[in-house]
Amino acid sequence: SQQGEEDPQALSIQEGENATMNCSYKTSINNLQWYRQNSGRGLVHLILIRSNEREKHSGRLRVTLDTSKKSSSLLITASRAADTASYFCAADYNTDKLIFGTGTRLQVFP
Amino acid sequence: DAGITQSPRHKVTETGTPVTLRCHQTENHRYMYWYRQDPGHGLRLIHYSYGVKDTDKGEVSDGYSVSRSKTEDFLLTLESATSSQTSVYFCAISESMAGDGNQPQHFGDGTRLSIL
């Protein structure tokens, strides 16, 4: 299986703190994508980072990609209670399918 | 939000009965996908479509079939449902296929299917 791994599986923080989630993947990729899933809802795309990019920002989100270590990190700065959700990475291995990780459950306490 | 509607949103049925889930999109995207989501497994691809009448198998296709007679509709059928197919099913769409254009997928809100 090419399924990547995410860590931690669960993360609990206070509002205002930063949250960091990590994703490891198996082989070379075309791009790495991050998604958020609120309880009872579908996945929502957050950021796509291409294999030739090292860092990307979107609002309070910062994604890094280290192709030598086959890993990516998602940083959410100044977390809010509304950021409570599950976060998934998905690897595009250039094989016409995305392979999703098992996700990190983030709980942000007010 | 991308225009993706899944129906039904919830269904309870018995083992051995046929079940059809529908995904309808208003975005005119060429690619459509069916995933199942189970605890500890993340999302796993069941089948996908790259055009009208063009479909292919994903990672966990056994026991499932699909059809796409129109761009906007992608149907997932469980011919004879089993308890192992109890899951949450998600439909997704995209403008390009993974590996060919850096486009994300957009998801519906899922169908929660329970097979007793």
PDB file of C-alpha atoms in Angstrom:
ATOM      1  CA  SER A   1       0.000   0.000   0.000  1.00  0.00           C
ATOM      2  CA  GLN A   2       1.166   3.518  -0.722  1.00  0.00           C
ATOM      3  CA  GLN A   3      -0.965   4.979   2.026  1.00  0.00           C
ATOM      4  CA  GLY A   4       0.936   7.648   3.896  1.00  0.00           C
ATOM      5  CA  GLU A   5       1.016   8.125   7.605  1.00  0.00           C
ATOM      6  CA  GLU A   6       0.072  11.149   9.606  1.00  0.00           C
ATOM      7  CA  ASP A   7       1.066  12.072  13.091  1.00  0.00           C
ATOM      8  CA  PRO A   8      -0.095  12.725  15.593  1.00  0.00           C
ATOM      9  CA  GLN A   9      -3.357  10.796  15.282  1.00  0.00           C
ATOM     10  CA  ALA A  10      -4.943  13.278  17.676  1.00  0.00           C
ATOM     11  CA  LEU A  11      -3.961  16.715  18.948  1.00  0.00           C
ATOM     12  CA  SER A  12      -5.576  18.899  21.606  1.00  0.00           C
ATOM     13  CA  ILE A  13      -4.596  22.534  22.081  1.00  0.00           C
ATOM     14  CA  GLN A  14      -5.926  25.801  23.454  1.00  0.00           C
ATOM     15  CA  GLU A  15      -7.167  28.641  21.286  1.00  0.00           C
ATOM     16  CA  GLY A  16      -4.312  30.873  20.230  1.00  0.00           C
ATOM     17  CA  GLU A  17      -1.736  28.077  20.160  1.00  0.00           C
ATOM     18  CA  ASN A  18      -0.175  26.725  16.990  1.00  0.00           C
ATOM     19  CA  ALA A  19      -0.982  23.235  15.686  1.00  0.00           C
ATOM     20  CA  THR A  20       1.456  21.182  13.644  1.00  0.00           C
ATOM     21  CA  MET A  21       0.554  18.003  11.783  1.00  0.00           C
ATOM     22  CA  ASN A  22       2.949  15.814   9.869  1.00  0.00           C
ATOM     23  CA  CYS A  23       2.517  13.553   6.872  1.00  0.00           C
ATOM     24  CA  SER A  24       4.944  10.995   5.480  1.00  0.00           C
ATOM     25  CA  TYR A  25       4.582   9.408   2.074  1.00  0.00           C
ATOM     26  CA  LYS A  26       6.115   6.472   0.279  1.00  0.00           C
ATOM     27  CA  THR A  27       7.679   7.352  -3.070  1.00  0.00           C
ATOM     28  CA  SER A  28       8.165  10.339  -5.342  1.00  0.00           C
ATOM     29  CA  ILE A  29       5.123  12.549  -5.769  1.00  0.00           C
ATOM     30  CA  ASN A  30       3.656  14.991  -8.248  1.00  0.00           C
ATOM     31  CA  ASN A  31       2.110  17.017  -5.434  1.00  0.00           C
ATOM     32  CA  LEU A  32       0.910  16.749  -1.837  1.00  0.00           C
ATOM     33  CA  GLN A  33      -2.513  18.023  -0.821  1.00  0.00           C
ATOM     34  CA  TRP A  34      -4.057  18.866   2.545  1.00  0.00           C
ATOM     35  CA  TYR A  35      -7.756  18.617   3.322  1.00  0.00           C
ATOM     36  CA  ARG A  36      -9.950  19.425   6.328  1.00  0.00           C
ATOM     37  CA  GLN A  37     -13.030  17.480   7.367  1.00  0.00           C
ATOM     38  CA  ASN A  38     -15.545  18.818   9.849  1.00  0.00           C
ATOM     39  CA  SER A  39     -17.675  16.301  11.694  1.00  0.00           C
ATOM     40  CA  GLY A  40     -20.383  14.873   9.464  1.00  0.00           C
ATOM     41  CA  ARG A  41     -19.169  16.715   6.370  1.00  0.00           C
ATOM     42  CA  GLY A  42     -17.059  16.025   3.308  1.00  0.00           C
ATOM     43  CA  LEU A  43     -13.406  16.908   2.861  1.00  0.00           C
ATOM     44  CA  VAL A  44     -12.506  20.456   1.946  1.00  0.00           C
ATOM     45  CA  HIS A  45      -9.313  21.218   0.047  1.00  0.00           C
ATOM     46  CA  LEU A  46      -6.891  23.519   1.899  1.00  0.00           C
ATOM     47  CA  ILE A  47      -3.559  23.650   0.097  1.00  0.00           C
ATOM     48  CA  LEU A  48      -1.767  21.873  -2.743  1.00  0.00           C
ATOM     49  CA  ILE A  49       2.038  21.951  -2.796  1.00  0.00           C
ATOM     50  CA  ARG A  50       3.908  20.769  -5.850  1.00  0.00           C
ATOM     51  CA  SER A  51       6.978  18.571  -5.697  1.00  0.00           C
ATOM     52  CA  ASN A  52       9.242  21.463  -6.731  1.00  0.00           C
ATOM     53  CA  GLU A  53       7.913  23.749  -3.993  1.00  0.00           C
ATOM     54  CA  ARG A  54       9.210  23.808  -0.431  1.00  0.00           C
ATOM     55  CA  GLU A  55       6.748  26.048   1.361  1.00  0.00           C
ATOM     56  CA  LYS A  56       3.313  27.476   0.751  1.00  0.00           C
ATOM     57  CA  HIS A  57       1.052  29.800   2.743  1.00  0.00           C
ATOM     58  CA  SER A  58      -2.678  30.402   2.817  1.00  0.00           C
ATOM     59  CA  GLY A  59      -3.929  32.718   5.541  1.00  0.00           C
ATOM     60  CA  ARG A  60      -3.070  31.081   8.881  1.00  0.00           C
ATOM     61  CA  LEU A  61      -1.960  27.878   7.151  1.00  0.00           C
ATOM     62  CA  ARG A  62       1.635  27.062   6.276  1.00  0.00           C
ATOM     63  CA  VAL A  63       2.611  23.878   4.476  1.00  0.00           C
ATOM     64  CA  THR A  64       6.159  22.648   3.997  1.00  0.00           C
ATOM     65  CA  LEU A  65       7.422  19.829   1.833  1.00  0.00           C
ATOM     66  CA  ASP A  66      10.707  17.969   2.253  1.00  0.00           C
ATOM     67  CA  THR A  67      11.081  15.576  -0.667  1.00  0.00           C
ATOM     68  CA  SER A  68      14.373  14.198   0.661  1.00  0.00           C
ATOM     69  CA  LYS A  69      12.564  12.995   3.781  1.00  0.00           C
ATOM     70  CA  LYS A  70       9.305  12.266   1.945  1.00  0.00           C
ATOM     71  CA  SER A  71       7.384  14.327   4.449  1.00  0.00           C
ATOM     72  CA  SER A  72       5.124  17.355   4.701  1.00  0.00           C
ATOM     73  CA  SER A  73       3.888  19.452   7.593  1.00  0.00           C
ATOM     74  CA  LEU A  74       0.773  21.559   8.046  1.00  0.00           C
ATOM     75  CA  LEU A  75       1.029  24.403  10.549  1.00  0.00           C
ATOM     76  CA  ILE A  76      -2.076  26.250  11.718  1.00  0.00           C
ATOM     77  CA  THR A  77      -1.109  29.426  13.548  1.00  0.00           C
ATOM     78  CA  ALA A  78      -3.196  31.110  16.241  1.00  0.00           C
ATOM     79  CA  SER A  79      -5.732  28.263  16.314  1.00  0.00           C
ATOM     80  CA  ARG A  80      -9.413  28.940  16.828  1.00  0.00           C
ATOM     81  CA  ALA A  81     -12.188  26.695  18.116  1.00  0.00           C
ATOM     82  CA  ALA A  82     -13.530  26.654  14.539  1.00  0.00           C
ATOM     83  CA  ASP A  83     -10.334  24.875  13.432  1.00  0.00           C
ATOM     84  CA  THR A  84     -11.516  21.768  15.295  1.00  0.00           C
ATOM     85  CA  ALA A  85     -11.677  19.100  12.582  1.00  0.00           C
ATOM     86  CA  SER A  86      -9.799  16.170  11.091  1.00  0.00           C
ATOM     87  CA  TYR A  87      -6.971  16.979   8.717  1.00  0.00           C
ATOM     88  CA  PHE A  88      -5.834  14.670   5.931  1.00  0.00           C
ATOM     89  CA  CYS A  89      -2.893  14.695   3.595  1.00  0.00           C
ATOM     90  CA  ALA A  90      -3.211  13.160   0.151  1.00  0.00           C
ATOM     91  CA  ALA A  91      -0.318  12.189  -2.088  1.00  0.00           C
ATOM     92  CA  ASP A  92      -0.460  12.432  -5.857  1.00  0.00           C
ATOM     93  CA  TYR A  93       1.951   9.714  -6.937  1.00  0.00           C
ATOM     94  CA  ASN A  94       1.467  10.513 -10.610  1.00  0.00           C
ATOM     95  CA  THR A  95      -0.657   7.373 -10.986  1.00  0.00           C
ATOM     96  CA  ASP A  96      -4.106   8.943 -11.629  1.00  0.00           C
ATOM     97  CA  LYS A  97      -5.222   8.409  -8.030  1.00  0.00           C
ATOM     98  CA  LEU A  98      -4.815  10.324  -4.799  1.00  0.00           C
ATOM     99  CA  ILE A  99      -3.744   8.294  -1.766  1.00  0.00           C
ATOM    100  CA  PHE A 100      -5.079   9.675   1.501  1.00  0.00           C
ATOM    101  CA  GLY A 101      -3.529   9.343   4.930  1.00  0.00           C
ATOM    102  CA  THR A 102      -5.550   8.290   7.961  1.00  0.00           C
ATOM    103  CA  GLY A 103      -5.777  11.818   9.327  1.00  0.00           C
ATOM    104  CA  THR A 104      -5.083  13.892  12.423  1.00  0.00           C
ATOM    105  CA  ARG A 105      -7.981  14.823  14.703  1.00  0.00           C
ATOM    106  CA  LEU A 106      -7.469  18.357  15.998  1.00  0.00           C
ATOM    107  CA  GLN A 107      -9.414  19.658  18.994  1.00  0.00           C
ATOM    108  CA  VAL A 108      -9.073  23.342  19.822  1.00  0.00           C
ATOM    109  CA  PHE A 109     -10.443  24.327  23.227  1.00  0.00           C
ATOM    110  CA  PRO A 110     -11.800  27.833  23.778  1.00  0.00           C
TER     111      PRO A 110
ATOM    112  CA  ASP B   1     -18.775  25.108  -2.175  1.00  0.00           C
ATOM    113  CA  ALA B   2     -18.556  22.940  -5.261  1.00  0.00           C
ATOM    114  CA  GLY B   3     -21.966  21.844  -6.501  1.00  0.00           C
ATOM    115  CA  ILE B   4     -21.967  18.201  -5.443  1.00  0.00           C
ATOM    116  CA  THR B   5     -25.054  16.485  -4.083  1.00  0.00           C
ATOM    117  CA  GLN B   6     -25.090  12.976  -2.708  1.00  0.00           C
ATOM    118  CA  SER B   7     -28.286  11.048  -2.153  1.00  0.00           C
ATOM    119  CA  PRO B   8     -29.488   9.607   0.051  1.00  0.00           C
ATOM    120  CA  ARG B   9     -27.598  11.128   2.981  1.00  0.00           C
ATOM    121  CA  HIS B  10     -28.473   8.222   5.254  1.00  0.00           C
ATOM    122  CA  LYS B  11     -29.635   4.711   4.520  1.00  0.00           C
ATOM    123  CA  VAL B  12     -30.226   1.590   6.570  1.00  0.00           C
ATOM    124  CA  THR B  13     -30.785  -1.651   4.730  1.00  0.00           C
ATOM    125  CA  GLU B  14     -30.486  -5.390   5.157  1.00  0.00           C
ATOM    126  CA  THR B  15     -27.797  -7.791   4.051  1.00  0.00           C
ATOM    127  CA  GLY B  16     -28.371  -9.109   0.549  1.00  0.00           C
ATOM    128  CA  THR B  17     -30.388  -6.166  -0.740  1.00  0.00           C
ATOM    129  CA  PRO B  18     -29.216  -3.996  -3.650  1.00  0.00           C
ATOM    130  CA  VAL B  19     -28.296  -0.406  -2.878  1.00  0.00           C
ATOM    131  CA  THR B  20     -27.612   2.489  -5.230  1.00  0.00           C
ATOM    132  CA  LEU B  21     -26.011   5.743  -4.171  1.00  0.00           C
ATOM    133  CA  ARG B  22     -26.131   8.788  -6.394  1.00  0.00           C
ATOM    134  CA  CYS B  23     -23.695  11.619  -6.907  1.00  0.00           C
ATOM    135  CA  HIS B  24     -24.803  14.656  -8.863  1.00  0.00           C
ATOM    136  CA  GLN B  25     -22.520  17.555  -9.841  1.00  0.00           C
ATOM    137  CA  THR B  26     -23.238  20.922 -11.408  1.00  0.00           C
ATOM    138  CA  GLU B  27     -19.583  21.823 -12.120  1.00  0.00           C
ATOM    139  CA  ASN B  28     -19.220  19.951 -15.430  1.00  0.00           C
ATOM    140  CA  HIS B  29     -16.008  18.323 -14.160  1.00  0.00           C
ATOM    141  CA  ARG B  30     -14.793  15.380 -16.184  1.00  0.00           C
ATOM    142  CA  TYR B  31     -13.514  13.236 -13.300  1.00  0.00           C
ATOM    143  CA  MET B  32     -15.658  11.707 -10.574  1.00  0.00           C
ATOM    144  CA  TYR B  33     -14.732   9.367  -7.747  1.00  0.00           C
ATOM    145  CA  TRP B  34     -16.334   7.180  -5.111  1.00  0.00           C
ATOM    146  CA  TYR B  35     -14.533   6.661  -1.805  1.00  0.00           C
ATOM    147  CA  ARG B  36     -15.414   4.897   1.404  1.00  0.00           C
ATOM    148  CA  GLN B  37     -14.255   6.160   4.781  1.00  0.00           C
ATOM    149  CA  ASP B  38     -13.735   3.806   7.686  1.00  0.00           C
ATOM    150  CA  PRO B  39     -12.028   4.331  11.047  1.00  0.00           C
ATOM    151  CA  GLY B  40      -8.314   3.610  10.834  1.00  0.00           C
ATOM    152  CA  HIS B  41      -8.293   3.473   7.031  1.00  0.00           C
ATOM    153  CA  GLY B  42      -8.802   7.036   5.924  1.00  0.00           C
ATOM    154  CA  LEU B  43     -10.396   7.358   2.504  1.00  0.00           C
ATOM    155  CA  ARG B  44     -10.093   4.470   0.090  1.00  0.00           C
ATOM    156  CA  LEU B  45     -10.951   4.723  -3.590  1.00  0.00           C
ATOM    157  CA  ILE B  46     -13.674   2.372  -4.825  1.00  0.00           C
ATOM    158  CA  HIS B  47     -14.156   3.375  -8.469  1.00  0.00           C
ATOM    159  CA  TYR B  48     -13.598   6.438 -10.557  1.00  0.00           C
ATOM    160  CA  SER B  49     -14.745   7.845 -13.886  1.00  0.00           C
ATOM    161  CA  TYR B  50     -12.819   9.837 -16.456  1.00  0.00           C
ATOM    162  CA  GLY B  51     -15.768  10.563 -18.713  1.00  0.00           C
ATOM    163  CA  VAL B  52     -19.240   9.423 -19.697  1.00  0.00           C
ATOM    164  CA  LYS B  53     -19.268   5.614 -19.789  1.00  0.00           C
ATOM    165  CA  ASP B  54     -15.546   5.547 -18.885  1.00  0.00           C
ATOM    166  CA  THR B  55     -14.853   4.046 -15.472  1.00  0.00           C
ATOM    167  CA  ASP B  56     -12.084   2.154 -13.729  1.00  0.00           C
ATOM    168  CA  LYS B  57     -11.481   0.289 -10.502  1.00  0.00           C
ATOM    169  CA  GLY B  58      -9.901   1.678  -7.403  1.00  0.00           C
ATOM    170  CA  GLU B  59      -8.300   0.070  -4.389  1.00  0.00           C
ATOM    171  CA  VAL B  60     -11.425  -1.553  -2.901  1.00  0.00           C
ATOM    172  CA  SER B  61     -13.742  -2.248  -5.847  1.00  0.00           C
ATOM    173  CA  ASP B  62     -14.895  -5.791  -4.993  1.00  0.00           C
ATOM    174  CA  GLY B  63     -18.654  -5.911  -4.424  1.00  0.00           C
ATOM    175  CA  TYR B  64     -19.249  -2.528  -6.078  1.00  0.00           C
ATOM    176  CA  SER B  65     -20.176  -1.398  -9.556  1.00  0.00           C
ATOM    177  CA  VAL B  66     -20.572   2.077 -11.039  1.00  0.00           C
ATOM    178  CA  SER B  67     -22.211   3.758 -13.984  1.00  0.00           C
ATOM    179  CA  ARG B  68     -21.944   7.153 -15.575  1.00  0.00           C
ATOM    180  CA  SER B  69     -24.450   7.820 -18.346  1.00  0.00           C
ATOM    181  CA  LYS B  70     -24.277  11.609 -18.047  1.00  0.00           C
ATOM    182  CA  THR B  71     -21.466  13.998 -17.132  1.00  0.00           C
ATOM    183  CA  GLU B  72     -23.311  15.149 -14.029  1.00  0.00           C
ATOM    184  CA  ASP B  73     -24.279  11.794 -12.506  1.00  0.00           C
ATOM    185  CA  PHE B  74     -22.144   8.994 -11.094  1.00  0.00           C
ATOM    186  CA  LEU B  75     -23.917   6.035  -9.504  1.00  0.00           C
ATOM    187  CA  LEU B  76     -22.443   3.517  -7.074  1.00  0.00           C
ATOM    188  CA  THR B  77     -24.244   0.183  -6.738  1.00  0.00           C
ATOM    189  CA  LEU B  78     -23.863  -2.524  -4.161  1.00  0.00           C
ATOM    190  CA  GLU B  79     -25.441  -5.496  -5.933  1.00  0.00           C
ATOM    191  CA  SER B  80     -25.912  -7.528  -2.745  1.00  0.00           C
ATOM    192  CA  ALA B  81     -24.983  -5.525   0.325  1.00  0.00           C
ATOM    193  CA  THR B  82     -22.892  -7.097   3.089  1.00  0.00           C
ATOM    194  CA  SER B  83     -22.237  -5.882   6.620  1.00  0.00           C
ATOM    195  CA  SER B  84     -18.605  -5.157   5.678  1.00  0.00           C
ATOM    196  CA  GLN B  85     -19.900  -2.473   3.350  1.00  0.00           C
ATOM    197  CA  THR B  86     -21.286  -0.457   6.234  1.00  0.00           C
ATOM    198  CA  SER B  87     -19.381   2.787   5.863  1.00  0.00           C
ATOM    199  CA  VAL B  88     -19.569   6.445   4.935  1.00  0.00           C
ATOM    200  CA  TYR B  89     -19.378   6.919   1.177  1.00  0.00           C
ATOM    201  CA  PHE B  90     -18.039  10.079  -0.404  1.00  0.00           C
ATOM    202  CA  CYS B  91     -18.241  11.298  -3.947  1.00  0.00           C
ATOM    203  CA  ALA B  92     -15.581  13.652  -5.286  1.00  0.00           C
ATOM    204  CA  ILE B  93     -15.003  15.539  -8.518  1.00  0.00           C
ATOM    205  CA  SER B  94     -11.990  17.154 -10.147  1.00  0.00           C
ATOM    206  CA  GLU B  95     -11.040  19.029 -13.293  1.00  0.00           C
ATOM    207  CA  SER B  96      -7.981  16.891 -13.887  1.00  0.00           C
ATOM    208  CA  MET B  97      -6.786  13.467 -12.887  1.00  0.00           C
ATOM    209  CA  ALA B  98      -4.091  13.006 -10.279  1.00  0.00           C
ATOM    210  CA  GLY B  99      -0.742  12.964 -12.009  1.00  0.00           C
ATOM    211  CA  ASP B 100      -2.016  15.118 -14.872  1.00  0.00           C
ATOM    212  CA  GLY B 101      -2.540  18.696 -13.763  1.00  0.00           C
ATOM    213  CA  ASN B 102      -2.325  19.939 -10.232  1.00  0.00           C
ATOM    214  CA  GLN B 103      -5.999  20.221  -9.406  1.00  0.00           C
ATOM    215  CA  PRO B 104      -7.607  19.279  -6.084  1.00  0.00           C
ATOM    216  CA  GLN B 105     -10.660  17.131  -5.565  1.00  0.00           C
ATOM    217  CA  HIS B 106     -13.955  18.510  -4.270  1.00  0.00           C
ATOM    218  CA  PHE B 107     -16.143  16.355  -2.063  1.00  0.00           C
ATOM    219  CA  GLY B 108     -19.804  15.889  -1.340  1.00  0.00           C
ATOM    220  CA  ASP B 109     -21.050  15.574   2.229  1.00  0.00           C
ATOM    221  CA  GLY B 110     -21.278  11.806   2.147  1.00  0.00           C
ATOM    222  CA  THR B 111     -23.822   9.026   2.525  1.00  0.00           C
ATOM    223  CA  ARG B 112     -23.883   7.122   5.786  1.00  0.00           C
ATOM    224  CA  LEU B 113     -24.826   3.546   4.903  1.00  0.00           C
ATOM    225  CA  SER B 114     -25.645   0.918   7.516  1.00  0.00           C
ATOM    226  CA  ILE B 115     -26.173  -2.699   6.498  1.00  0.00           C
ATOM    227  CA  LEU B 116     -27.768  -4.868   9.139  1.00  0.00           C
TER     228      LEU B 116
END
